[in-house]
Structure formats: structure tokens, C-alpha cells
Amino acid sequence: MSSTMPSLPERIELSGEGLVLRDWTEADLTAMPELFDHPDIAYWTPLVSPFDEAAARARLDRDRQLRAEGTVILLAITVDGGAPLGEVMLRRAPEGTEIGYAVGPAHRGQGLAVRAVRVMAAYAFERMGAEQVILELEAENAASVAVATKAGFTLLDVPLITGEEKGRPFTLQTWGLDRP
């Protein structure tokens, strides 16, 4: 990473919007498959499928590596710092400061993703100096489009991102939220 970018803290806990976003821990490994081993998550995200305890271990290890490299923050979404209900990601990349999220099927419909995205965006603006944060999502993913609009993001007039992952083609739109 550029020397002008601040390094990422080794530990992070963010509170706001009735949530506590905290680092994943070893104790979360058994809960992660229940959250992420689901057809919706397999389809719309790059998470591996099936998502079992070995996948959870690999994800936790990769999370720690990317944090140390200064590129990615993955935090468990909780209401009280306890049981994880999903995750929110912040990634520093050449195209911008990107946020991503996934909420376990049993915990949807509570506004967790919208609130987590707003808390993570505030962190990016206040602590990382981001001028804009982005979401990259498929237009057909109605739930993610709803999260983007409810969190205050607008569709940007930039080229679509196309590719293939897990044997299926995808086209991503870029949504942006500017520093308040």
C-alpha cells in the first residue's frame, strides 16, 4: 500500500445504528457456516460453496492476512458484540474504497446490512479519509440494490464491471456515497 494511506488497525470494533461491528474470532468459526452456507450467498458473493468449517478457517486466516497487508477489513455484524449475524467488508482498491456485506438467512429483514454499511462508510470517511465509498453489485440482486438505496448510495455513471466467477457470468453496477 502507498505510504500516504494509513495502515489498518490490528483490532477494530465499531458501534452505531444499534450494531457492534467487531473482528471475527476463533470462537466464531462454528457459527460462520450457518451464516454463509446458503444458495443466495453462494450465488451473489465470491464466498466459497459449500461453506463449511474448513472454509470458515480459511476465511478467518485470509481476513487476518489481508488486514496485515492493509487492504481489507472484515467485521462480524452483531447487535451487542456477541453472536455474529453476518459480515461487512471494507476494501481499499485502485477503483476506490469498497464496502461489501452478507447477512445470514435467519437474520435478514432487520436492516442489518443497511446499518452495517452506514457504520462502515462513516469509518471510511472519518478514519481512513475516503472521499467516496462504493458498492459493486448486480442489478438483479434486488436485496442489495435495496440496501444501496436505503443506505443513501446512488448509481454512478461509470462502466459496468463484467466477469465470470464460480462458472457464471456477472455484470456489476457501481453505486457511490460521497463524504458528507
PDB file of C-alpha atoms in Angstrom:
ATOM      1  CA  MET A   1       0.000   0.000   0.000  1.00  0.00           C
ATOM      2  CA  SER A   2       1.049   3.561  -0.575  1.00  0.00           C
ATOM      3  CA  SER A   3       2.841   5.221   2.297  1.00  0.00           C
ATOM      4  CA  THR A   4       0.214   8.012   2.140  1.00  0.00           C
ATOM      5  CA  MET A   5      -2.534   5.563   3.153  1.00  0.00           C
ATOM      6  CA  PRO A   6      -2.921   4.976   6.855  1.00  0.00           C
ATOM      7  CA  SER A   7      -2.288   1.408   7.972  1.00  0.00           C
ATOM      8  CA  LEU A   8      -5.211  -0.604   9.253  1.00  0.00           C
ATOM      9  CA  PRO A   9      -5.501  -1.198  12.981  1.00  0.00           C
ATOM     10  CA  GLU A  10      -4.837  -4.711  14.226  1.00  0.00           C
ATOM     11  CA  ARG A  11      -8.150  -4.707  16.149  1.00  0.00           C
ATOM     12  CA  ILE A  12     -11.336  -2.860  15.270  1.00  0.00           C
ATOM     13  CA  GLU A  13     -14.700  -2.524  16.956  1.00  0.00           C
ATOM     14  CA  LEU A  14     -17.245  -0.048  15.625  1.00  0.00           C
ATOM     15  CA  SER A  15     -20.549   0.846  17.259  1.00  0.00           C
ATOM     16  CA  GLY A  16     -23.521   2.683  15.854  1.00  0.00           C
ATOM     17  CA  GLU A  17     -27.010   2.268  14.426  1.00  0.00           C
ATOM     18  CA  GLY A  18     -27.778  -0.307  17.141  1.00  0.00           C
ATOM     19  CA  LEU A  19     -24.902  -2.545  15.997  1.00  0.00           C
ATOM     20  CA  VAL A  20     -21.458  -3.576  17.121  1.00  0.00           C
ATOM     21  CA  LEU A  21     -19.145  -4.473  14.229  1.00  0.00           C
ATOM     22  CA  ARG A  22     -16.240  -6.464  15.589  1.00  0.00           C
ATOM     23  CA  ASP A  23     -13.340  -8.611  14.479  1.00  0.00           C
ATOM     24  CA  TRP A  24     -14.044 -12.248  13.708  1.00  0.00           C
ATOM     25  CA  THR A  25     -12.593 -14.582  16.361  1.00  0.00           C
ATOM     26  CA  GLU A  26     -11.744 -18.250  16.669  1.00  0.00           C
ATOM     27  CA  ALA A  27     -14.977 -18.691  18.634  1.00  0.00           C
ATOM     28  CA  ASP A  28     -16.954 -17.624  15.533  1.00  0.00           C
ATOM     29  CA  LEU A  29     -15.678 -20.458  13.335  1.00  0.00           C
ATOM     30  CA  THR A  30     -18.588 -22.771  14.178  1.00  0.00           C
ATOM     31  CA  ALA A  31     -21.187 -20.029  13.525  1.00  0.00           C
ATOM     32  CA  MET A  32     -19.835 -18.988  10.119  1.00  0.00           C
ATOM     33  CA  PRO A  33     -21.188 -21.961   8.108  1.00  0.00           C
ATOM     34  CA  GLU A  34     -24.729 -21.301   9.367  1.00  0.00           C
ATOM     35  CA  LEU A  35     -24.389 -17.711   8.138  1.00  0.00           C
ATOM     36  CA  PHE A  36     -22.637 -18.270   4.816  1.00  0.00           C
ATOM     37  CA  ASP A  37     -23.530 -21.769   3.561  1.00  0.00           C
ATOM     38  CA  HIS A  38     -26.658 -20.706   1.699  1.00  0.00           C
ATOM     39  CA  PRO A  39     -27.617 -20.678  -2.005  1.00  0.00           C
ATOM     40  CA  ASP A  40     -28.195 -16.878  -2.052  1.00  0.00           C
ATOM     41  CA  ILE A  41     -24.771 -16.176  -0.613  1.00  0.00           C
ATOM     42  CA  ALA A  42     -23.146 -18.728  -2.914  1.00  0.00           C
ATOM     43  CA  TYR A  43     -24.823 -17.100  -5.925  1.00  0.00           C
ATOM     44  CA  TRP A  44     -24.356 -13.384  -5.215  1.00  0.00           C
ATOM     45  CA  THR A  45     -20.984 -13.332  -3.427  1.00  0.00           C
ATOM     46  CA  PRO A  46     -17.494 -14.687  -4.031  1.00  0.00           C
ATOM     47  CA  LEU A  47     -17.702 -16.816  -0.858  1.00  0.00           C
ATOM     48  CA  VAL A  48     -16.952 -20.483  -1.467  1.00  0.00           C
ATOM     49  CA  SER A  49     -19.721 -23.037  -1.514  1.00  0.00           C
ATOM     50  CA  PRO A  50     -20.221 -25.236   0.319  1.00  0.00           C
ATOM     51  CA  PHE A  51     -19.125 -23.044   3.209  1.00  0.00           C
ATOM     52  CA  ASP A  52     -18.080 -25.425   5.976  1.00  0.00           C
ATOM     53  CA  GLU A  53     -15.780 -25.122   8.993  1.00  0.00           C
ATOM     54  CA  ALA A  54     -12.690 -25.564   6.785  1.00  0.00           C
ATOM     55  CA  ALA A  55     -13.923 -22.665   4.635  1.00  0.00           C
ATOM     56  CA  ALA A  56     -14.515 -20.646   7.807  1.00  0.00           C
ATOM     57  CA  ARG A  57     -10.935 -21.306   8.972  1.00  0.00           C
ATOM     58  CA  ALA A  58      -9.570 -20.322   5.547  1.00  0.00           C
ATOM     59  CA  ARG A  59     -11.676 -17.134   5.556  1.00  0.00           C
ATOM     60  CA  LEU A  60     -10.512 -16.126   9.032  1.00  0.00           C
ATOM     61  CA  ASP A  61      -6.874 -16.756   8.083  1.00  0.00           C
ATOM     62  CA  ARG A  62      -7.279 -14.796   4.822  1.00  0.00           C
ATOM     63  CA  ASP A  63      -9.009 -11.960   6.704  1.00  0.00           C
ATOM     64  CA  ARG A  64      -6.046 -11.647   9.039  1.00  0.00           C
ATOM     65  CA  GLN A  65      -3.574 -11.736   6.134  1.00  0.00           C
ATOM     66  CA  LEU A  66      -5.421  -9.035   4.157  1.00  0.00           C
ATOM     67  CA  ARG A  67      -5.726  -6.834   7.253  1.00  0.00           C
ATOM     68  CA  ALA A  68      -1.973  -7.143   7.849  1.00  0.00           C
ATOM     69  CA  GLU A  69      -1.388  -6.184   4.194  1.00  0.00           C
ATOM     70  CA  GLY A  70      -3.538  -3.090   4.759  1.00  0.00           C
ATOM     71  CA  THR A  71      -6.176  -3.827   2.123  1.00  0.00           C
ATOM     72  CA  VAL A  72      -9.265  -5.392   3.716  1.00  0.00           C
ATOM     73  CA  ILE A  73     -11.258  -5.196   6.937  1.00  0.00           C
ATOM     74  CA  LEU A  74     -13.843  -7.948   7.566  1.00  0.00           C
ATOM     75  CA  LEU A  75     -16.029  -7.466  10.622  1.00  0.00           C
ATOM     76  CA  ALA A  76     -18.774  -9.570  12.138  1.00  0.00           C
ATOM     77  CA  ILE A  77     -22.138  -7.807  12.307  1.00  0.00           C
ATOM     78  CA  THR A  78     -23.598  -8.157  15.819  1.00  0.00           C
ATOM     79  CA  VAL A  79     -26.164  -6.285  17.867  1.00  0.00           C
ATOM     80  CA  ASP A  80     -24.191  -6.474  21.100  1.00  0.00           C
ATOM     81  CA  GLY A  81     -20.674  -7.677  20.309  1.00  0.00           C
ATOM     82  CA  GLY A  82     -21.788 -11.299  20.760  1.00  0.00           C
ATOM     83  CA  ALA A  83     -23.146 -13.735  18.185  1.00  0.00           C
ATOM     84  CA  PRO A  84     -22.371 -12.870  14.556  1.00  0.00           C
ATOM     85  CA  LEU A  85     -25.367 -12.274  12.276  1.00  0.00           C
ATOM     86  CA  GLY A  86     -23.396 -11.519   9.110  1.00  0.00           C
ATOM     87  CA  GLU A  87     -20.350  -9.592   7.994  1.00  0.00           C
ATOM     88  CA  VAL A  88     -19.367  -6.288   6.483  1.00  0.00           C
ATOM     89  CA  MET A  89     -16.201  -5.698   4.471  1.00  0.00           C
ATOM     90  CA  LEU A  90     -14.183  -2.629   3.621  1.00  0.00           C
ATOM     91  CA  ARG A  91     -11.601  -2.966   0.856  1.00  0.00           C
ATOM     92  CA  ARG A  92      -9.082  -0.407  -0.329  1.00  0.00           C
ATOM     93  CA  ALA A  93      -8.564  -0.895  -4.044  1.00  0.00           C
ATOM     94  CA  PRO A  94      -7.410   1.155  -7.035  1.00  0.00           C
ATOM     95  CA  GLU A  95     -11.038   1.715  -8.093  1.00  0.00           C
ATOM     96  CA  GLY A  96     -11.981   3.084  -4.676  1.00  0.00           C
ATOM     97  CA  THR A  97     -12.916   2.237  -1.127  1.00  0.00           C
ATOM     98  CA  GLU A  98     -15.426  -0.592  -1.480  1.00  0.00           C
ATOM     99  CA  ILE A  99     -17.899  -1.970   1.029  1.00  0.00           C
ATOM    100  CA  GLY A 100     -19.465  -5.424   0.836  1.00  0.00           C
ATOM    101  CA  TYR A 101     -21.774  -7.364   3.114  1.00  0.00           C
ATOM    102  CA  ALA A 102     -23.557 -10.637   3.710  1.00  0.00           C
ATOM    103  CA  VAL A 103     -26.243 -11.348   6.288  1.00  0.00           C
ATOM    104  CA  GLY A 104     -27.146 -14.858   7.407  1.00  0.00           C
ATOM    105  CA  PRO A 105     -30.561 -16.008   6.113  1.00  0.00           C
ATOM    106  CA  ALA A 106     -32.036 -16.280   9.623  1.00  0.00           C
ATOM    107  CA  HIS A 107     -31.185 -12.626  10.320  1.00  0.00           C
ATOM    108  CA  ARG A 108     -32.478 -10.880   7.208  1.00  0.00           C
ATOM    109  CA  GLY A 109     -35.268  -8.311   7.237  1.00  0.00           C
ATOM    110  CA  GLN A 110     -33.891  -6.413  10.239  1.00  0.00           C
ATOM    111  CA  GLY A 111     -31.966  -3.722   8.352  1.00  0.00           C
ATOM    112  CA  LEU A 112     -28.639  -5.198   9.466  1.00  0.00           C
ATOM    113  CA  ALA A 113     -26.892  -4.732   6.108  1.00  0.00           C
ATOM    114  CA  VAL A 114     -28.088  -1.132   5.683  1.00  0.00           C
ATOM    115  CA  ARG A 115     -26.991  -0.193   9.192  1.00  0.00           C
ATOM    116  CA  ALA A 116     -23.654  -2.020   8.905  1.00  0.00           C
ATOM    117  CA  VAL A 117     -22.916  -0.309   5.579  1.00  0.00           C
ATOM    118  CA  ARG A 118     -23.643   3.122   7.093  1.00  0.00           C
ATOM    119  CA  VAL A 119     -21.380   2.428  10.093  1.00  0.00           C
ATOM    120  CA  MET A 120     -18.572   1.147   7.844  1.00  0.00           C
ATOM    121  CA  ALA A 121     -18.956   4.117   5.463  1.00  0.00           C
ATOM    122  CA  ALA A 122     -18.669   6.522   8.410  1.00  0.00           C
ATOM    123  CA  TYR A 123     -15.476   4.724   9.459  1.00  0.00           C
ATOM    124  CA  ALA A 124     -14.070   5.017   5.916  1.00  0.00           C
ATOM    125  CA  PHE A 125     -14.806   8.746   5.811  1.00  0.00           C
ATOM    126  CA  GLU A 126     -13.740   9.647   9.347  1.00  0.00           C
ATOM    127  CA  ARG A 127     -10.800   7.328   9.962  1.00  0.00           C
ATOM    128  CA  MET A 128      -9.484   6.470   6.507  1.00  0.00           C
ATOM    129  CA  GLY A 129     -10.026   9.786   4.772  1.00  0.00           C
ATOM    130  CA  ALA A 130     -12.092   8.305   1.937  1.00  0.00           C
ATOM    131  CA  GLU A 131     -13.838  10.871  -0.258  1.00  0.00           C
ATOM    132  CA  GLN A 132     -16.287   8.282  -1.590  1.00  0.00           C
ATOM    133  CA  VAL A 133     -17.209   4.684  -0.797  1.00  0.00           C
ATOM    134  CA  ILE A 134     -18.625   2.314  -3.381  1.00  0.00           C
ATOM    135  CA  LEU A 135     -20.725  -0.816  -3.623  1.00  0.00           C
ATOM    136  CA  GLU A 136     -20.349  -3.116  -6.613  1.00  0.00           C
ATOM    137  CA  LEU A 137     -23.481  -5.196  -7.143  1.00  0.00           C
ATOM    138  CA  GLU A 138     -25.597  -6.909  -9.713  1.00  0.00           C
ATOM    139  CA  ALA A 139     -28.755  -5.046 -10.763  1.00  0.00           C
ATOM    140  CA  GLU A 140     -30.691  -8.340 -10.474  1.00  0.00           C
ATOM    141  CA  ASN A 141     -29.794  -8.612  -6.788  1.00  0.00           C
ATOM    142  CA  ALA A 142     -32.880  -6.739  -5.577  1.00  0.00           C
ATOM    143  CA  ALA A 143     -31.944  -7.103  -1.891  1.00  0.00           C
ATOM    144  CA  SER A 144     -28.536  -5.477  -2.428  1.00  0.00           C
ATOM    145  CA  VAL A 145     -29.991  -2.716  -4.587  1.00  0.00           C
ATOM    146  CA  ALA A 146     -32.428  -2.007  -1.727  1.00  0.00           C
ATOM    147  CA  VAL A 147     -29.517  -1.874   0.746  1.00  0.00           C
ATOM    148  CA  ALA A 148     -27.667   0.569  -1.519  1.00  0.00           C
ATOM    149  CA  THR A 149     -30.626   2.932  -1.863  1.00  0.00           C
ATOM    150  CA  LYS A 150     -31.646   2.752   1.816  1.00  0.00           C
ATOM    151  CA  ALA A 151     -28.039   3.494   2.853  1.00  0.00           C
ATOM    152  CA  GLY A 152     -28.005   6.620   0.660  1.00  0.00           C
ATOM    153  CA  PHE A 153     -25.896   5.359  -2.259  1.00  0.00           C
ATOM    154  CA  THR A 154     -26.619   6.422  -5.845  1.00  0.00           C
ATOM    155  CA  LEU A 155     -25.888   4.590  -9.073  1.00  0.00           C
ATOM    156  CA  LEU A 156     -22.730   6.025 -10.638  1.00  0.00           C
ATOM    157  CA  ASP A 157     -22.349   6.729 -14.336  1.00  0.00           C
ATOM    158  CA  VAL A 158     -19.277   4.531 -14.766  1.00  0.00           C
ATOM    159  CA  PRO A 159     -18.651   1.483 -16.965  1.00  0.00           C
ATOM    160  CA  LEU A 160     -20.155  -1.810 -15.832  1.00  0.00           C
ATOM    161  CA  ILE A 161     -17.785  -4.436 -14.457  1.00  0.00           C
ATOM    162  CA  THR A 162     -18.102  -7.798 -16.169  1.00  0.00           C
ATOM    163  CA  GLY A 163     -16.506 -11.108 -15.410  1.00  0.00           C
ATOM    164  CA  GLU A 164     -17.098 -14.702 -14.508  1.00  0.00           C
ATOM    165  CA  GLU A 165     -16.978 -16.312 -11.096  1.00  0.00           C
ATOM    166  CA  LYS A 166     -17.917 -19.816  -9.999  1.00  0.00           C
ATOM    167  CA  GLY A 167     -18.776 -20.665 -13.599  1.00  0.00           C
ATOM    168  CA  ARG A 168     -21.350 -17.917 -14.118  1.00  0.00           C
ATOM    169  CA  PRO A 169     -21.015 -14.547 -15.808  1.00  0.00           C
ATOM    170  CA  PHE A 170     -21.760 -11.399 -13.836  1.00  0.00           C
ATOM    171  CA  THR A 171     -22.232  -7.698 -14.510  1.00  0.00           C
ATOM    172  CA  LEU A 172     -21.728  -5.296 -11.637  1.00  0.00           C
ATOM    173  CA  GLN A 173     -23.030  -1.783 -11.263  1.00  0.00           C
ATOM    174  CA  THR A 174     -21.097   0.701  -9.144  1.00  0.00           C
ATOM    175  CA  TRP A 175     -23.013   2.651  -6.515  1.00  0.00           C
ATOM    176  CA  GLY A 176     -21.369   5.517  -4.619  1.00  0.00           C
ATOM    177  CA  LEU A 177     -21.739   7.516  -1.453  1.00  0.00           C
ATOM    178  CA  ASP A 178     -19.751  10.736  -1.137  1.00  0.00           C
ATOM    179  CA  ARG A 179     -18.178  12.058   2.045  1.00  0.00           C
ATOM    180  CA  PRO A 180     -20.809  14.107   3.910  1.00  0.00           C
TER     181      PRO A 180
END
